[in-house]
CSV table of C-alpha atoms in Angstrom, one decimal:
chain,number,residue,atom,x,y,z
T,1,MET,CA,-81.4,30.1,49.7
T,2,ALA,CA,-80.8,27.2,47.0
T,3,THR,CA,-83.6,24.8,46.0
T,4,ALA,CA,-83.0,21.2,45.4
T,5,GLU,CA,-83.3,21.4,41.8
T,6,GLU,CA,-80.1,24.0,42.0
T,7,PHE,CA,-78.3,22.1,44.2
T,8,GLY,CA,-78.8,18.9,41.9
T,9,ALA,CA,-77.7,20.9,38.8
T,10,PHE,CA,-74.4,21.9,40.8
T,11,PHE,CA,-73.7,18.4,41.6
T,12,GLY,CA,-75.0,17.2,38.1
T,13,TYR,CA,-72.3,19.5,36.2
T,14,ALA,CA,-69.7,18.8,38.8
T,15,GLY,CA,-70.1,15.1,37.7
T,16,MET,CA,-70.4,16.1,34.4
T,17,VAL,CA,-66.5,17.6,34.4
T,18,MET,CA,-65.2,14.7,36.6
T,19,THR,CA,-66.5,11.9,34.5
T,20,PHE,CA,-64.9,13.9,31.1
T,21,VAL,CA,-61.8,13.8,32.7
T,22,TYR,CA,-62.2,9.8,33.6
T,23,PHE,CA,-63.3,9.5,29.9
T,24,LEU,CA,-60.0,10.5,28.9
T,25,SER,CA,-57.7,7.7,30.6
T,26,PRO,CA,-57.6,5.7,27.6
T,27,LEU,CA,-55.9,8.4,25.5
T,28,PRO,CA,-52.6,7.4,26.5
T,29,THR,CA,-53.3,3.8,24.9
T,30,CYS,CA,-54.7,5.1,21.8
T,31,ILE,CA,-51.9,7.4,21.5
T,32,ASN,CA,-49.2,4.6,21.3
T,33,VAL,CA,-51.3,2.7,19.2
T,34,HIS,CA,-51.5,5.6,16.7
T,35,LYS,CA,-47.4,6.2,17.1
T,36,SER,CA,-46.9,2.1,16.5
T,37,LYS,CA,-49.2,2.1,13.7
T,38,ASP,CA,-50.4,-1.2,14.9
T,39,VAL,CA,-52.4,-2.7,17.7
T,40,GLN,CA,-49.8,-4.9,18.3
T,41,GLU,CA,-50.1,-7.5,21.4
T,42,PHE,CA,-53.2,-5.6,22.5
T,43,SER,CA,-56.2,-7.8,23.1
T,44,VAL,CA,-59.6,-7.5,21.0
T,45,PHE,CA,-61.9,-9.5,23.7
T,46,PRO,CA,-60.4,-8.6,27.3
T,47,PRO,CA,-62.6,-8.8,30.4
T,48,LEU,CA,-65.8,-7.0,29.9
T,49,SER,CA,-66.1,-3.5,31.5
T,50,CYS,CA,-67.6,-0.1,31.0
T,51,GLU,CA,-69.8,2.3,33.1
T,52,VAL,CA,-71.3,5.4,31.9
T,53,PHE,CA,-71.3,7.8,34.7
T,54,PHE,CA,-68.5,5.9,36.6
T,55,LEU,CA,-66.3,2.9,36.7
T,56,TYR,CA,-66.4,1.7,33.1
T,57,SER,CA,-63.0,0.1,33.7
T,58,GLN,CA,-60.1,0.3,36.3
T,59,LEU,CA,-58.1,-1.5,33.6
T,60,MET,CA,-57.9,1.3,31.2
T,61,PHE,CA,-54.4,2.0,32.2
T,62,ALA,CA,-53.5,-1.9,31.6
T,63,ARG,CA,-51.0,-3.0,28.7
T,64,PHE,CA,-53.7,-4.4,26.8
T,65,PHE,CA,-56.0,-2.4,24.0
T,66,GLN,CA,-59.0,-3.3,25.4
T,67,VAL,CA,-61.3,-2.3,22.6
T,68,GLN,CA,-64.2,-4.4,23.6
T,69,GLN,CA,-64.6,-1.4,26.5
T,70,TYR,CA,-65.0,0.9,23.8
T,71,ALA,CA,-67.7,-1.1,21.8
T,72,VAL,CA,-69.8,-1.3,24.6
T,73,GLY,CA,-69.3,2.1,25.9
T,74,VAL,CA,-70.6,3.3,22.3
T,75,VAL,CA,-74.0,1.0,23.3
T,76,ASN,CA,-74.2,2.1,26.8
T,77,CYS,CA,-73.9,5.9,26.3
T,78,SER,CA,-76.3,5.9,23.4
T,79,LEU,CA,-78.8,3.9,25.9
T,80,TRP,CA,-78.1,6.4,28.6
T,81,VAL,CA,-78.7,9.6,25.8
T,82,TYR,CA,-82.1,8.0,24.8
T,83,TRP,CA,-83.4,7.4,28.2
T,84,ALA,CA,-82.4,11.3,29.2
T,85,ILE,CA,-84.2,12.5,26.1
T,86,VAL,CA,-87.3,10.5,26.7
T,87,THR,CA,-87.7,11.4,30.5
T,88,MET,CA,-86.8,15.1,30.1
T,89,GLN,CA,-89.8,15.1,27.6
T,90,ILE,CA,-92.3,13.8,30.2
T,91,SER,CA,-90.8,15.3,33.4
T,92,SER,CA,-89.3,18.4,34.8
T,93,ASP,CA,-86.1,16.8,36.1
T,94,ASN,CA,-83.0,18.6,35.0
T,95,LEU,CA,-81.1,16.0,33.0
T,96,THR,CA,-79.1,18.2,30.8
T,97,PRO,CA,-75.6,17.3,32.7
T,98,ASN,CA,-76.3,13.6,32.1
T,99,LEU,CA,-77.3,13.9,28.4
T,100,LEU,CA,-74.3,16.1,28.1
T,101,ILE,CA,-71.5,13.8,29.4
T,102,ASN,CA,-73.1,10.8,27.7
T,103,GLY,CA,-73.1,12.4,24.4
T,104,ILE,CA,-69.7,13.5,24.7
T,105,GLY,CA,-68.7,10.0,25.9
T,106,LEU,CA,-70.3,8.6,23.1
T,107,PHE,CA,-68.2,10.8,20.7
T,108,GLN,CA,-65.3,10.1,22.4
T,109,PHE,CA,-65.8,6.1,22.5
T,110,VAL,CA,-66.4,6.1,18.7
T,111,ALA,CA,-63.1,8.0,18.3
T,112,TYR,CA,-61.3,5.2,20.3
T,113,VAL,CA,-63.1,2.5,18.3
T,114,SER,CA,-62.3,4.2,14.9
T,115,ILE,CA,-58.4,4.1,16.2
T,116,PHE,CA,-58.7,0.5,16.7
T,117,MET,CA,-60.7,0.0,13.4
T,118,VAL,CA,-57.7,1.8,11.5
T,119,TYR,CA,-54.7,0.0,12.9
T,120,ALA,CA,-56.4,-3.5,13.8
T,121,LYS,CA,-55.0,-4.8,10.4
T,122,SER,CA,-55.6,-8.8,10.0
T,123,ARG,CA,-58.3,-8.7,13.2
T,124,THR,CA,-60.7,-6.5,11.3
T,125,ARG,CA,-63.2,-9.3,10.6
T,126,GLU,CA,-63.1,-10.2,14.4
T,127,PHE,CA,-63.7,-6.7,15.5
T,128,LEU,CA,-66.5,-6.3,13.0
T,129,ARG,CA,-68.3,-9.2,14.2
T,130,LEU,CA,-68.3,-7.7,17.7
T,131,ILE,CA,-69.3,-4.3,16.3
T,132,MET,CA,-72.3,-5.8,14.6
T,133,ALA,CA,-73.4,-8.1,17.5
T,134,LEU,CA,-73.5,-5.0,20.0
T,135,LEU,CA,-75.2,-2.6,17.4
T,136,LEU,CA,-77.8,-5.3,16.6
T,137,PHE,CA,-78.5,-5.7,20.3
T,138,GLU,CA,-78.8,-1.7,20.7
T,139,VAL,CA,-81.3,-1.8,17.8
T,140,ILE,CA,-83.4,-4.3,19.3
T,141,LEU,CA,-83.5,-2.7,22.3
T,142,ILE,CA,-84.4,0.8,20.9
T,143,LEU,CA,-87.1,-0.9,18.7
T,144,SER,CA,-88.5,-2.5,21.5
T,145,PHE,CA,-88.9,0.7,23.5
T,146,GLU,CA,-90.4,2.6,20.9
T,147,GLY,CA,-92.7,0.0,19.4
T,148,ILE,CA,-93.5,-2.3,21.9
T,149,VAL,CA,-93.3,-0.5,25.4
T,150,PRO,CA,-95.9,2.6,24.3
T,151,ARG,CA,-98.7,-0.2,23.5
T,152,PHE,CA,-98.9,-0.9,27.4
T,153,GLY,CA,-98.5,2.7,28.8
T,154,ASP,CA,-97.6,6.3,27.9
T,155,GLY,CA,-94.0,8.1,28.0
T,156,LYS,CA,-93.5,7.4,31.3
T,157,LEU,CA,-93.5,3.7,31.2
T,158,LYS,CA,-91.2,3.9,28.2
T,159,SER,CA,-88.9,5.9,30.6
T,160,ARG,CA,-88.9,3.5,33.4
T,161,VAL,CA,-88.4,0.3,31.2
T,162,SER,CA,-85.4,1.9,29.3
T,163,GLY,CA,-83.9,3.5,32.7
T,164,LEU,CA,-84.0,-0.1,34.2
T,165,VAL,CA,-82.7,-1.9,31.1
T,166,THR,CA,-79.8,0.7,31.1
T,167,ASP,CA,-79.5,0.2,35.1
T,168,VAL,CA,-79.2,-3.4,34.9
T,169,LEU,CA,-76.8,-3.3,32.1
T,170,ASN,CA,-74.5,-1.0,34.3
T,171,ILE,CA,-74.6,-3.4,37.3
T,172,LEU,CA,-73.6,-6.0,35.3
T,173,LEU,CA,-70.9,-4.2,33.7
T,174,TYR,CA,-69.3,-4.5,36.9
T,175,GLY,CA,-67.5,-7.5,36.3
T,176,SER,CA,-64.1,-6.1,35.5
T,177,PRO,CA,-63.7,-4.0,38.7
T,178,LEU,CA,-64.6,-7.2,40.8
T,179,ILE,CA,-62.4,-9.2,38.6
T,180,VAL,CA,-59.6,-6.7,39.7
T,181,MET,CA,-60.6,-7.0,43.4
T,182,ARG,CA,-60.3,-10.7,43.1
T,183,LYS,CA,-56.8,-10.4,41.7
T,184,VAL,CA,-55.7,-8.2,44.5
T,185,ILE,CA,-56.8,-10.4,47.1
T,186,ARG,CA,-55.1,-13.6,45.1
T,187,THR,CA,-52.0,-11.8,44.4
T,188,LYS,CA,-52.2,-9.5,47.8
T,189,SER,CA,-50.7,-6.7,45.4
T,190,VAL,CA,-52.3,-3.6,44.4
T,191,LYS,CA,-50.4,-3.0,41.2
T,192,TYR,CA,-53.8,-3.6,39.5
T,193,MET,CA,-55.6,-1.3,41.1
T,194,PRO,CA,-54.5,2.1,40.8
T,195,LEU,CA,-55.1,4.5,43.9
T,196,PRO,CA,-55.9,7.6,41.7
T,197,MET,CA,-58.5,6.1,39.6
T,198,SER,CA,-60.1,4.4,42.6
T,199,VAL,CA,-60.5,7.9,43.8
T,200,LEU,CA,-61.6,9.5,41.2
T,201,THR,CA,-64.4,6.6,40.4
T,202,LEU,CA,-65.4,7.1,44.3
T,203,VAL,CA,-65.7,10.9,43.9
T,204,ILE,CA,-67.7,10.6,40.4
T,205,CYS,CA,-70.0,8.0,42.0
T,206,ILE,CA,-70.8,10.2,45.0
T,207,LEU,CA,-71.2,13.5,42.8
T,208,TRP,CA,-73.8,11.7,40.7
T,209,SER,CA,-75.5,9.9,43.6
T,210,THR,CA,-76.0,13.4,45.2
T,211,GLN,CA,-77.6,15.0,42.0
T,212,ALA,CA,-79.9,12.0,41.8
T,213,ILE,CA,-81.0,12.4,45.7
T,214,PHE,CA,-81.6,16.3,45.1
T,215,ILE,CA,-83.7,15.5,41.9
T,216,SER,CA,-85.1,12.5,43.2
T,217,ASN,CA,-84.2,10.3,40.2
T,218,MET,CA,-84.1,6.3,41.0
T,219,THR,CA,-82.7,5.4,37.6
T,220,VAL,CA,-79.3,7.6,38.2
T,221,LEU,CA,-79.1,7.0,42.0
T,222,VAL,CA,-79.3,3.0,42.0
T,223,PRO,CA,-76.1,2.0,39.7
T,224,ASN,CA,-74.3,5.3,41.1
T,225,ALA,CA,-75.2,4.3,44.8
T,226,VAL,CA,-73.8,0.6,44.0
T,227,GLY,CA,-70.8,2.4,42.4
T,228,THR,CA,-70.0,4.1,45.6
T,229,LEU,CA,-70.2,1.0,47.7
T,230,LEU,CA,-67.8,-0.6,45.5
T,231,GLY,CA,-65.4,2.2,45.2
T,232,VAL,CA,-65.4,2.3,48.9
T,233,ALA,CA,-64.6,-1.4,49.2
T,234,GLN,CA,-61.7,-0.8,46.7
T,235,LEU,CA,-60.3,1.7,49.1
T,236,ILE,CA,-60.5,-0.6,52.0
T,237,LEU,CA,-59.0,-3.2,49.9
T,238,TYR,CA,-56.2,-0.9,48.9
T,239,ALA,CA,-55.3,0.1,52.4
T,240,ARG,CA,-55.2,-3.2,53.7
T,241,ARG,CA,-53.0,-4.6,50.6
T,242,ALA,CA,-50.7,-1.5,50.0
T,243,PRO,CA,-47.4,-1.9,51.2
T,244,SER,CA,-46.2,0.2,54.0
T,245,LEU,CA,-43.0,2.7,53.6
T,246,ALA,CA,-41.2,0.4,56.1
T,247,GLN,CA,-41.7,-2.6,54.1
T,248,ILE,CA,-40.7,-1.1,51.0
T,249,ALA,CA,-37.4,-0.4,52.7
T,250,GLN,CA,-37.1,-3.5,54.2
T,251,ASP,CA,-37.6,-5.1,50.6
T,252,GLY,CA,-34.9,-3.2,49.3
T,253,HIS,CA,-32.8,-3.9,52.1
T,254,ASP,CA,-33.1,-7.6,51.6
T,255,ALA,CA,-32.7,-7.4,48.0
T,256,THR,CA,-29.5,-5.7,48.5
T,257,PHE,CA,-27.9,-7.7,51.1
T,258,ASN,CA,-29.3,-11.2,51.2
T,259,GLN,CA,-27.7,-12.4,47.8
T,260,GLU,CA,-25.5,-15.4,47.9
T,261,PRO,CA,-21.7,-14.7,47.9
T,262,PRO,CA,-19.9,-15.1,44.5
T,263,SER,CA,-18.7,-18.8,43.5
T,264,GLU,CA,-15.1,-19.8,43.4
T,265,GLN,CA,-15.2,-19.8,39.6
T,266,GLN,CA,-16.2,-16.1,39.5
T,267,HIS,CA,-13.6,-15.2,42.2
T,268,ASN,CA,-11.2,-16.7,39.8
T,269,TYR,CA,-12.5,-14.9,37.0
T,270,MET,CA,-12.3,-11.6,38.8
T,271,ARG,CA,-8.6,-12.7,39.8
T,272,THR,CA,-7.4,-13.2,36.1
T,273,ALA,CA,-9.2,-9.9,34.9
T,274,ASP,CA,-7.0,-7.3,33.1
T,275,PRO,CA,-8.0,-4.3,34.7
T,276,PRO,CA,-6.9,-2.1,31.8
T,277,ALA,CA,-9.1,-4.0,29.7
T,278,ALA,CA,-12.0,-3.6,31.9
T,279,ALA,CA,-11.2,0.2,32.1
T,280,LYS,CA,-12.6,0.4,28.4
T,281,THR,CA,-16.3,-0.2,29.4
T,282,ARG,CA,-17.1,1.7,32.6
T,283,THR,CA,-19.3,-0.2,35.1
T,284,ARG,CA,-21.9,1.7,36.8
T,285,VAL,CA,-21.8,1.3,40.3
T,286,PRO,CA,-25.5,0.4,42.0
T,287,ARG,CA,-26.2,2.6,44.8
T,288,CYS,CA,-28.2,1.3,47.6
T,289,SER,CA,-30.9,3.7,49.0
T,290,VAL,CA,-31.1,1.8,52.7
T,291,PRO,CA,-29.3,3.3,55.5
T,292,LEU,CA,-26.2,1.3,56.2
T,293,SER,CA,-24.5,0.7,59.5
T,294,ASP,CA,-20.9,0.6,59.9
T,295,ALA,CA,-20.6,-3.2,60.3
T,296,ARG,CA,-22.3,-3.4,57.1
T,297,VAL,CA,-20.2,-1.0,55.3
T,298,SER,CA,-16.8,-2.7,56.2
T,299,ALA,CA,-18.5,-5.9,55.4
T,300,VAL,CA,-19.1,-4.7,51.9
T,301,LEU,CA,-15.8,-3.3,51.3
T,302,LEU,CA,-14.1,-6.4,52.9
T,303,HIS,CA,-15.9,-8.5,50.0
T,304,LEU,CA,-15.0,-6.2,47.4
T,305,ARG,CA,-11.3,-6.3,48.3
T,306,SER,CA,-11.4,-10.0,48.2
T,307,SER,CA,-10.3,-9.7,44.3
T,308,LYS,CA,-7.7,-7.8,42.5
T,309,SER,CA,-10.3,-6.2,39.7
T,310,CYS,CA,-12.8,-5.6,42.5
T,311,HIS,CA,-10.4,-3.6,44.3
T,312,TRP,CA,-8.9,-1.7,41.2
T,313,ALA,CA,-12.7,-1.0,40.1
T,314,MET,CA,-13.4,0.4,43.9
T,315,ASP,CA,-10.2,2.5,43.4
T,316,GLN,CA,-11.3,3.7,40.1
T,317,THR,CA,-15.0,4.8,41.2
T,318,LEU,CA,-14.7,5.5,45.1
């Protein structure tokens, strides 16, 4: 029978694979920036977001190039790598999956930041100020862990303090998902909260939380447990705000038939239109995906036959 450590390793590596897939989500945006050779309208300072194990942003598929996420990701992954190395030196916890995924994430975020750095052009100075501020923050933290904390205890205290700081940073970075949920509630639309990313986020949080339970590590458990609760809340919100198929069909029905009739000026224009001249440009007749009753079909045909040009166009297309 498998031991708790083996179960922890299994869920840890499963979480590592799923998180790696999630870390690839900025690639489409970066590819578009590389093809256009310019960041164009992409923002340097969007809403703050970026978690290490999970939920570093639901806005990765938004139209803005959120370089702040990637820069914060570099700092966040660095702190998790530091914590994993320190903890593995003073305990028997198998944190290899955690160390590997954050090392990979650190490399990926550096690559994303480099892409922006190349194509930032006039905003390079603004971007450099952001990078320098974040790097200074990280250097101060690590120097504090290495120089100040050991004076008050051993390596276990350094592991606990660095883990606490990293957890607090992760929890504070839940601003972006909460902003998205608030926007969904206000607009009553789920277009800002894609379902696949919400489901993937929840799966990743559950995997890391399960690993933390088996290896009895509170540093990993706390932020991922919070992320699990937030993921469940997002799915509940999505289920409440997502439109049903019947509503989608009704919206299309209303958009097709609840239109104002043409004005007298439009009727006169259609009556005087020259059919041979109109034949030079082929008009694409829109198709309706909503089932039509016989009465509605008759009404549409009667409306089309109200003018000669429309009658002629219908003979050409039907």
